[in-house]
CSV table of N, CA and C in Angstrom, one decimal:
chain,number,residue,atom,x,y,z
A,1,GLN,N,-154.7,-20.7,-143.8
A,1,GLN,CA,-156.3,-19.9,-143.5
A,1,GLN,C,-156.2,-21.1,-141.8
A,2,VAL,N,-156.6,-20.8,-141.2
A,2,VAL,CA,-157.3,-21.6,-139.9
A,2,VAL,C,-158.9,-20.9,-139.7
A,3,GLN,N,-159.3,-22.1,-139.4
A,3,GLN,CA,-160.6,-22.5,-138.6
A,3,GLN,C,-160.8,-22.4,-137.5
A,4,LEU,N,-161.3,-22.3,-136.6
A,4,LEU,CA,-161.4,-22.2,-135.1
A,4,LEU,C,-162.6,-22.4,-134.6
A,5,VAL,N,-162.8,-23.2,-134.0
A,5,VAL,CA,-164.3,-23.6,-133.3
A,5,VAL,C,-164.1,-23.5,-131.6
A,6,GLY,N,-164.8,-23.1,-131.2
A,6,GLY,CA,-164.5,-23.0,-129.8
A,6,GLY,C,-166.6,-23.9,-128.9
A,7,SER,N,-165.3,-24.2,-127.6
A,7,SER,CA,-166.9,-25.2,-126.8
A,7,SER,C,-166.1,-25.3,-125.2
A,8,GLY,N,-167.1,-25.9,-125.3
A,8,GLY,CA,-166.7,-25.9,-123.3
A,8,GLY,C,-168.0,-24.6,-122.6
A,9,GLY,N,-168.5,-23.9,-123.0
A,9,GLY,CA,-168.9,-22.6,-122.3
A,9,GLY,C,-170.4,-23.3,-121.8
A,10,GLY,N,-170.7,-22.5,-120.7
A,10,GLY,CA,-172.1,-23.1,-120.0
A,10,GLY,C,-172.1,-22.1,-118.9
A,11,SER,N,-173.3,-22.4,-118.3
A,11,SER,CA,-173.9,-21.6,-117.2
A,11,SER,C,-173.2,-22.4,-115.5
A,12,VAL,N,-172.9,-21.7,-114.8
A,12,VAL,CA,-172.4,-22.5,-113.7
A,12,VAL,C,-172.8,-21.2,-112.1
A,13,GLN,N,-171.7,-21.1,-111.8
A,13,GLN,CA,-172.3,-20.6,-110.3
A,13,GLN,C,-171.4,-19.6,-109.7
A,14,ALA,N,-171.0,-19.0,-109.1
A,14,ALA,CA,-170.0,-18.1,-108.7
A,14,ALA,C,-169.1,-19.1,-108.0
A,15,GLY,N,-167.4,-19.2,-108.5
A,15,GLY,CA,-166.6,-19.8,-107.5
A,15,GLY,C,-166.5,-21.6,-108.6
A,16,ASP,N,-167.4,-21.3,-109.4
A,16,ASP,CA,-167.3,-23.0,-110.2
A,16,ASP,C,-166.0,-22.5,-111.2
A,17,SER,N,-165.9,-23.8,-111.8
A,17,SER,CA,-165.0,-23.4,-112.8
A,17,SER,C,-165.3,-24.3,-113.7
A,18,LEU,N,-164.9,-23.6,-115.1
A,18,LEU,CA,-165.2,-24.4,-116.4
A,18,LEU,C,-163.7,-24.3,-117.3
A,19,ARG,N,-163.8,-25.1,-118.5
A,19,ARG,CA,-162.5,-25.1,-118.8
A,19,ARG,C,-163.0,-24.8,-120.8
A,20,LEU,N,-162.8,-24.1,-121.5
A,20,LEU,CA,-163.0,-24.1,-122.6
A,20,LEU,C,-162.1,-24.0,-123.5
A,21,SER,N,-162.1,-24.6,-124.9
A,21,SER,CA,-161.1,-25.4,-125.7
A,21,SER,C,-161.7,-24.7,-127.3
A,22,CYS,N,-160.7,-24.5,-127.8
A,22,CYS,CA,-160.4,-24.1,-129.1
A,22,CYS,C,-160.0,-25.0,-130.5
A,23,ALA,N,-160.4,-25.7,-130.8
A,23,ALA,CA,-159.9,-26.0,-132.1
A,23,ALA,C,-159.6,-25.7,-132.8
A,24,ALA,N,-158.2,-26.1,-133.7
A,24,ALA,CA,-158.2,-25.0,-135.2
A,24,ALA,C,-158.0,-26.3,-136.3
A,25,SER,N,-158.5,-25.5,-137.3
A,25,SER,CA,-157.9,-26.8,-138.7
A,25,SER,C,-156.8,-26.0,-139.2
A,26,GLY,N,-156.4,-27.0,-140.1
A,26,GLY,CA,-154.9,-26.9,-140.5
A,26,GLY,C,-153.9,-27.1,-139.7
A,27,ARG,N,-152.5,-27.0,-140.7
A,27,ARG,CA,-151.2,-27.6,-140.2
A,27,ARG,C,-150.4,-26.6,-139.4
A,28,THR,N,-151.1,-25.1,-139.7
A,28,THR,CA,-150.0,-24.3,-139.3
A,28,THR,C,-150.6,-23.4,-137.9
A,29,PHE,N,-151.4,-24.4,-137.4
A,29,PHE,CA,-151.8,-23.8,-135.7
A,29,PHE,C,-150.4,-23.2,-135.2
A,30,SER,N,-149.5,-24.1,-134.8
A,30,SER,CA,-148.3,-24.0,-134.2
A,30,SER,C,-147.7,-22.5,-134.3
A,31,SER,N,-147.9,-22.1,-135.5
A,31,SER,CA,-147.3,-21.2,-135.8
A,31,SER,C,-147.9,-19.7,-135.6
A,32,TYR,N,-149.1,-19.9,-135.1
A,32,TYR,CA,-149.7,-18.4,-134.6
A,32,TYR,C,-149.6,-18.5,-132.9
A,33,VAL,N,-149.8,-17.3,-132.9
A,33,VAL,CA,-150.0,-16.4,-131.1
A,33,VAL,C,-151.9,-17.1,-131.2
A,34,MET,N,-152.3,-17.5,-130.0
A,34,MET,CA,-153.6,-17.5,-129.7
A,34,MET,C,-153.8,-16.8,-128.7
A,35,GLY,N,-155.2,-16.5,-128.7
A,35,GLY,CA,-155.4,-15.6,-127.6
A,35,GLY,C,-157.5,-15.5,-127.4
A,36,TRP,N,-157.4,-15.6,-126.5
A,36,TRP,CA,-159.1,-15.7,-126.0
A,36,TRP,C,-159.5,-13.9,-125.5
A,37,PHE,N,-160.3,-13.6,-125.7
A,37,PHE,CA,-161.6,-12.6,-125.7
A,37,PHE,C,-162.2,-12.9,-125.1
A,38,ARG,N,-163.4,-11.8,-124.2
A,38,ARG,CA,-164.5,-11.9,-124.1
A,38,ARG,C,-165.2,-10.5,-124.0
A,39,GLN,N,-166.8,-11.1,-125.0
A,39,GLN,CA,-167.7,-9.8,-124.9
A,39,GLN,C,-169.0,-10.2,-124.3
A,40,ALA,N,-168.9,-9.1,-123.2
A,40,ALA,CA,-170.2,-8.8,-122.3
A,40,ALA,C,-171.7,-8.4,-123.3
A,41,PRO,N,-172.7,-8.3,-123.1
A,41,PRO,CA,-174.0,-7.9,-123.7
A,41,PRO,C,-173.5,-6.5,-123.1
A,42,GLY,N,-174.0,-5.8,-124.5
A,42,GLY,CA,-174.0,-4.2,-124.3
A,42,GLY,C,-172.2,-3.5,-124.2
A,43,LYS,N,-171.5,-4.3,-124.2
A,43,LYS,CA,-169.8,-3.9,-123.9
A,43,LYS,C,-169.0,-4.3,-125.3
A,44,GLU,N,-168.1,-3.6,-125.1
A,44,GLU,CA,-166.9,-4.2,-126.6
A,44,GLU,C,-166.4,-5.4,-126.0
A,45,ARG,N,-165.9,-5.9,-127.3
A,45,ARG,CA,-165.2,-7.3,-127.1
A,45,ARG,C,-163.6,-6.8,-126.5
A,46,GLU,N,-163.3,-7.4,-125.2
A,46,GLU,CA,-162.1,-7.0,-124.6
A,46,GLU,C,-161.0,-8.6,-124.5
A,47,PHE,N,-159.8,-7.9,-124.4
A,47,PHE,CA,-158.7,-8.9,-124.4
A,47,PHE,C,-159.1,-9.6,-123.0
A,48,VAL,N,-158.9,-11.1,-123.1
A,48,VAL,CA,-158.7,-11.8,-121.5
A,48,VAL,C,-156.7,-12.5,-121.5
A,49,THR,N,-156.7,-13.0,-122.7
A,49,THR,CA,-155.5,-13.4,-122.8
A,49,THR,C,-154.5,-14.1,-123.8
A,50,TYR,N,-153.4,-14.4,-123.9
A,50,TYR,CA,-152.8,-14.7,-125.1
A,50,TYR,C,-151.9,-16.2,-124.5
A,51,ILE,N,-151.7,-16.4,-125.7
A,51,ILE,CA,-150.2,-17.2,-125.6
A,51,ILE,C,-149.5,-17.3,-126.7
A,52,THR,N,-148.0,-17.4,-126.4
A,52,THR,CA,-147.0,-17.4,-127.8
A,52,THR,C,-147.1,-18.6,-128.5
A,53,ARG,N,-146.5,-18.5,-129.8
A,53,ARG,CA,-146.0,-19.7,-130.5
A,53,ARG,C,-145.5,-20.8,-129.7
A,54,SER,N,-144.2,-20.9,-128.8
A,54,SER,CA,-143.7,-21.8,-128.0
A,54,SER,C,-144.5,-22.2,-126.7
A,55,GLY,N,-145.3,-21.3,-125.9
A,55,GLY,CA,-146.3,-21.7,-125.1
A,55,GLY,C,-145.5,-21.0,-124.2
A,56,ALA,N,-144.3,-20.6,-124.2
A,56,ALA,CA,-143.4,-20.1,-123.0
A,56,ALA,C,-143.8,-19.0,-122.5
A,57,ASN,N,-144.5,-17.9,-123.4
A,57,ASN,CA,-145.5,-16.7,-122.6
A,57,ASN,C,-146.2,-16.8,-123.1
A,58,THR,N,-147.4,-16.3,-121.7
A,58,THR,CA,-149.0,-15.7,-121.8
A,58,THR,C,-148.8,-14.3,-121.1
A,59,TYR,N,-149.9,-14.0,-121.2
A,59,TYR,CA,-150.2,-12.6,-120.8
A,59,TYR,C,-151.5,-13.0,-120.6
A,60,TYR,N,-151.8,-12.1,-119.2
A,60,TYR,CA,-153.5,-11.8,-119.0
A,60,TYR,C,-154.3,-10.6,-118.7
A,61,VAL,N,-155.1,-10.3,-118.6
A,61,VAL,CA,-155.6,-9.1,-118.2
A,61,VAL,C,-155.9,-9.3,-116.6
A,62,ASP,N,-155.4,-7.8,-116.2
A,62,ASP,CA,-155.6,-8.0,-114.4
A,62,ASP,C,-157.0,-8.7,-113.6
A,63,SER,N,-158.1,-8.4,-114.1
A,63,SER,CA,-159.5,-9.0,-114.0
A,63,SER,C,-159.1,-10.7,-114.1
A,64,VAL,N,-157.8,-11.2,-114.6
A,64,VAL,CA,-158.4,-12.7,-114.2
A,64,VAL,C,-157.5,-13.2,-113.7
A,65,LYS,N,-156.3,-12.6,-113.7
A,65,LYS,CA,-154.9,-13.2,-113.2
A,65,LYS,C,-154.8,-14.0,-111.9
A,66,GLY,N,-154.3,-14.9,-111.9
A,66,GLY,CA,-154.3,-16.0,-110.6
A,66,GLY,C,-155.7,-16.8,-110.8
A,67,ARG,N,-157.0,-16.6,-111.9
A,67,ARG,CA,-158.4,-17.6,-111.6
A,67,ARG,C,-157.8,-18.0,-113.0
A,68,PHE,N,-157.4,-17.6,-114.0
A,68,PHE,CA,-157.4,-18.3,-115.6
A,68,PHE,C,-156.2,-18.7,-116.3
A,69,THR,N,-156.3,-19.5,-116.4
A,69,THR,CA,-155.3,-20.2,-117.3
A,69,THR,C,-155.1,-20.7,-118.4
A,70,ILE,N,-154.5,-19.9,-119.5
A,70,ILE,CA,-154.2,-20.1,-121.2
A,70,ILE,C,-153.3,-21.2,-121.1
A,71,SER,N,-153.8,-22.7,-122.0
A,71,SER,CA,-152.3,-23.6,-122.3
A,71,SER,C,-152.5,-23.8,-124.0
A,72,ARG,N,-152.1,-24.6,-124.7
A,72,ARG,CA,-152.2,-24.8,-126.3
A,72,ARG,C,-151.5,-26.4,-125.8
A,73,ASP,N,-152.1,-27.5,-127.0
A,73,ASP,CA,-151.8,-28.3,-127.4
A,73,ASP,C,-151.3,-28.6,-128.8
A,74,ASP,N,-150.3,-28.0,-129.7
A,74,ASP,CA,-149.9,-28.0,-130.9
A,74,ASP,C,-150.7,-29.8,-131.7
A,75,ALA,N,-150.3,-30.3,-130.9
A,75,ALA,CA,-150.3,-31.8,-131.6
A,75,ALA,C,-151.7,-32.5,-131.9
A,76,LYS,N,-152.5,-31.8,-131.2
A,76,LYS,CA,-154.0,-31.6,-130.7
A,76,LYS,C,-155.0,-30.6,-131.7
A,77,ASN,N,-153.7,-29.4,-132.3
A,77,ASN,CA,-154.9,-28.1,-132.4
A,77,ASN,C,-155.6,-27.7,-131.7
A,78,THR,N,-155.0,-27.5,-130.8
A,78,THR,CA,-156.1,-26.8,-129.7
A,78,THR,C,-155.5,-25.9,-128.4
A,79,VAL,N,-156.1,-24.7,-128.1
A,79,VAL,CA,-155.9,-24.3,-127.2
A,79,VAL,C,-156.7,-24.1,-125.9
A,80,TYR,N,-156.6,-23.9,-124.8
A,80,TYR,CA,-157.7,-24.5,-123.5
A,80,TYR,C,-157.6,-23.1,-122.5
A,81,LEU,N,-158.9,-22.8,-122.8
A,81,LEU,CA,-158.7,-21.5,-120.8
A,81,LEU,C,-159.9,-22.3,-119.8
A,82,GLN,N,-158.5,-22.4,-118.7
A,82,GLN,CA,-159.1,-23.1,-117.6
A,82,GLN,C,-159.6,-21.9,-116.8
A,83,MET,N,-161.0,-21.8,-116.3
A,83,MET,CA,-161.2,-20.4,-115.9
A,83,MET,C,-161.7,-21.3,-114.4
A,84,ASN,N,-161.0,-20.3,-113.6
A,84,ASN,CA,-161.4,-20.7,-111.9
A,84,ASN,C,-161.6,-19.5,-111.2
A,85,SER,N,-162.1,-20.1,-109.9
A,85,SER,CA,-163.2,-19.0,-109.5
A,85,SER,C,-164.0,-18.3,-109.8
A,86,LEU,N,-164.9,-18.8,-110.9
A,86,LEU,CA,-166.0,-17.9,-111.3
A,86,LEU,C,-166.6,-16.9,-110.7
A,87,LYS,N,-166.6,-15.5,-111.2
A,87,LYS,CA,-167.4,-14.4,-111.0
A,87,LYS,C,-168.5,-13.9,-111.9
A,88,PRO,N,-169.7,-13.5,-111.8
A,88,PRO,CA,-170.9,-12.9,-112.4
A,88,PRO,C,-170.3,-11.9,-113.3
A,89,GLU,N,-169.1,-11.0,-113.1
A,89,GLU,CA,-168.7,-10.3,-114.2
A,89,GLU,C,-167.4,-11.0,-115.1
A,90,ASP,N,-167.2,-12.5,-115.4
A,90,ASP,CA,-166.9,-13.0,-116.1
A,90,ASP,C,-168.4,-13.4,-117.1
A,91,THR,N,-169.5,-13.2,-117.1
A,91,THR,CA,-170.2,-13.5,-117.9
A,91,THR,C,-169.7,-12.9,-118.9
A,92,ALA,N,-169.9,-13.8,-120.4
A,92,ALA,CA,-169.4,-13.3,-121.6
A,92,ALA,C,-169.7,-14.1,-122.7
A,93,VAL,N,-169.9,-13.7,-123.9
A,93,VAL,CA,-169.2,-14.7,-125.0
A,93,VAL,C,-168.0,-14.8,-124.8
A,94,TYR,N,-167.3,-15.6,-125.1
A,94,TYR,CA,-165.8,-16.2,-125.2
A,94,TYR,C,-165.7,-16.3,-126.5
A,95,TYR,N,-164.5,-15.8,-127.3
A,95,TYR,CA,-163.7,-15.9,-128.2
A,95,TYR,C,-162.2,-16.2,-128.5
A,96,CYS,N,-162.1,-17.4,-129.4
A,96,CYS,CA,-160.2,-17.6,-129.4
A,96,CYS,C,-160.4,-17.1,-130.5
A,97,ALA,N,-158.9,-16.7,-130.6
A,97,ALA,CA,-158.6,-15.8,-132.0
A,97,ALA,C,-157.3,-16.4,-132.5
A,98,ALA,N,-156.8,-16.3,-133.6
A,98,ALA,CA,-155.2,-16.0,-134.1
A,98,ALA,C,-154.8,-15.1,-134.7
A,99,SER,N,-153.1,-15.1,-134.0
A,99,SER,CA,-153.0,-13.8,-134.7
A,99,SER,C,-151.0,-14.3,-135.1
A,100,SER,N,-150.9,-12.7,-135.7
A,100,SER,CA,-149.4,-13.6,-136.2
A,100,SER,C,-148.1,-13.3,-135.2
A,101,ARG,N,-148.5,-11.9,-134.2
A,101,ARG,CA,-148.1,-11.6,-133.5
A,101,ARG,C,-148.6,-11.6,-131.9
A,102,PRO,N,-148.0,-11.3,-130.4
A,102,PRO,CA,-148.9,-11.2,-129.7
A,102,PRO,C,-149.3,-9.7,-129.3
A,103,SER,N,-150.4,-10.1,-129.0
A,103,SER,CA,-151.5,-8.9,-129.3
A,103,SER,C,-152.5,-8.7,-128.2
A,104,ILE,N,-152.8,-7.6,-127.6
A,104,ILE,CA,-153.7,-7.3,-126.9
A,104,ILE,C,-155.2,-6.7,-127.6
A,105,SER,N,-154.7,-6.2,-128.7
A,105,SER,CA,-155.3,-5.7,-129.8
A,105,SER,C,-156.6,-6.9,-130.4
A,106,THR,N,-157.7,-6.6,-130.4
A,106,THR,CA,-158.7,-7.3,-131.6
A,106,THR,C,-158.1,-7.2,-132.9
A,107,ARG,N,-157.6,-6.0,-133.3
A,107,ARG,CA,-157.1,-5.5,-135.0
A,107,ARG,C,-156.3,-6.6,-135.1
A,108,ASN,N,-155.6,-6.6,-134.0
A,108,ASN,CA,-154.2,-7.5,-134.6
A,108,ASN,C,-154.7,-9.3,-134.7
A,109,TYR,N,-155.7,-10.0,-134.7
A,109,TYR,CA,-156.2,-11.0,-134.7
A,109,TYR,C,-156.7,-10.8,-136.1
A,110,ASP,N,-156.6,-12.3,-136.6
A,110,ASP,CA,-156.9,-12.5,-138.3
A,110,ASP,C,-158.4,-13.4,-138.1
A,111,TYR,N,-158.2,-14.4,-137.4
A,111,TYR,CA,-159.1,-15.3,-137.8
A,111,TYR,C,-160.0,-15.5,-136.0
A,112,TRP,N,-160.9,-15.5,-136.2
A,112,TRP,CA,-162.1,-15.5,-135.1
A,112,TRP,C,-162.7,-16.9,-135.0
A,113,GLY,N,-163.0,-18.0,-133.5
A,113,GLY,CA,-163.9,-18.9,-133.4
A,113,GLY,C,-165.4,-17.6,-133.3
A,114,GLN,N,-166.1,-19.5,-133.4
A,114,GLN,CA,-167.8,-18.3,-133.1
A,114,GLN,C,-168.1,-18.0,-131.8
A,115,GLY,N,-167.3,-17.7,-130.9
A,115,GLY,CA,-167.7,-17.6,-129.4
A,115,GLY,C,-168.4,-18.7,-128.6
A,116,THR,N,-168.2,-18.6,-127.5
A,116,THR,CA,-169.2,-19.9,-126.7
A,116,THR,C,-169.4,-19.1,-125.3
A,117,GLN,N,-171.1,-19.0,-124.8
A,117,GLN,CA,-171.4,-18.8,-123.8
A,117,GLN,C,-171.1,-19.0,-122.6
A,118,VAL,N,-170.4,-18.0,-121.6
A,118,VAL,CA,-170.3,-18.2,-120.5
A,118,VAL,C,-171.2,-18.0,-119.7
A,119,THR,N,-171.7,-18.2,-118.4
A,119,THR,CA,-173.0,-17.6,-117.6
A,119,THR,C,-172.8,-18.0,-116.6
A,120,VAL,N,-172.1,-16.7,-115.6
A,120,VAL,CA,-171.4,-17.1,-114.2
A,120,VAL,C,-172.8,-16.8,-113.0
A,121,SER,N,-173.6,-17.4,-112.7
A,121,SER,CA,-174.7,-17.0,-111.6
A,121,SER,C,-174.2,-16.5,-109.8
A,122,SER,N,-174.7,-15.4,-109.5
A,122,SER,CA,-174.2,-15.3,-107.9
A,122,SER,C,-175.5,-16.3,-107.1
């Protein structure tokens, strides 16, 4: 089992950057695909990005390509989301999640962090 704790959210201006972190407990972190999702008020939770077990492969939703970067440090049991050139439409609660396989669907993620708020003002 994996427990995930997300952090690093905050309130920023458009164009600013933030880095989210998600720390995992347990010794099997490296065996999971790690993803980030987000949920804006009144909307469904949506996929943002994932990184495979080896870290060699990543996948992003089109709206964040070129602005967001996912990375992982298996020695620290942590996955990161570097967010640059933030836009007001990036405002949401961001969740990290762990899956046994690469997927953009929330249904395929078994473990979830508690969420961290990101607010971008214009």
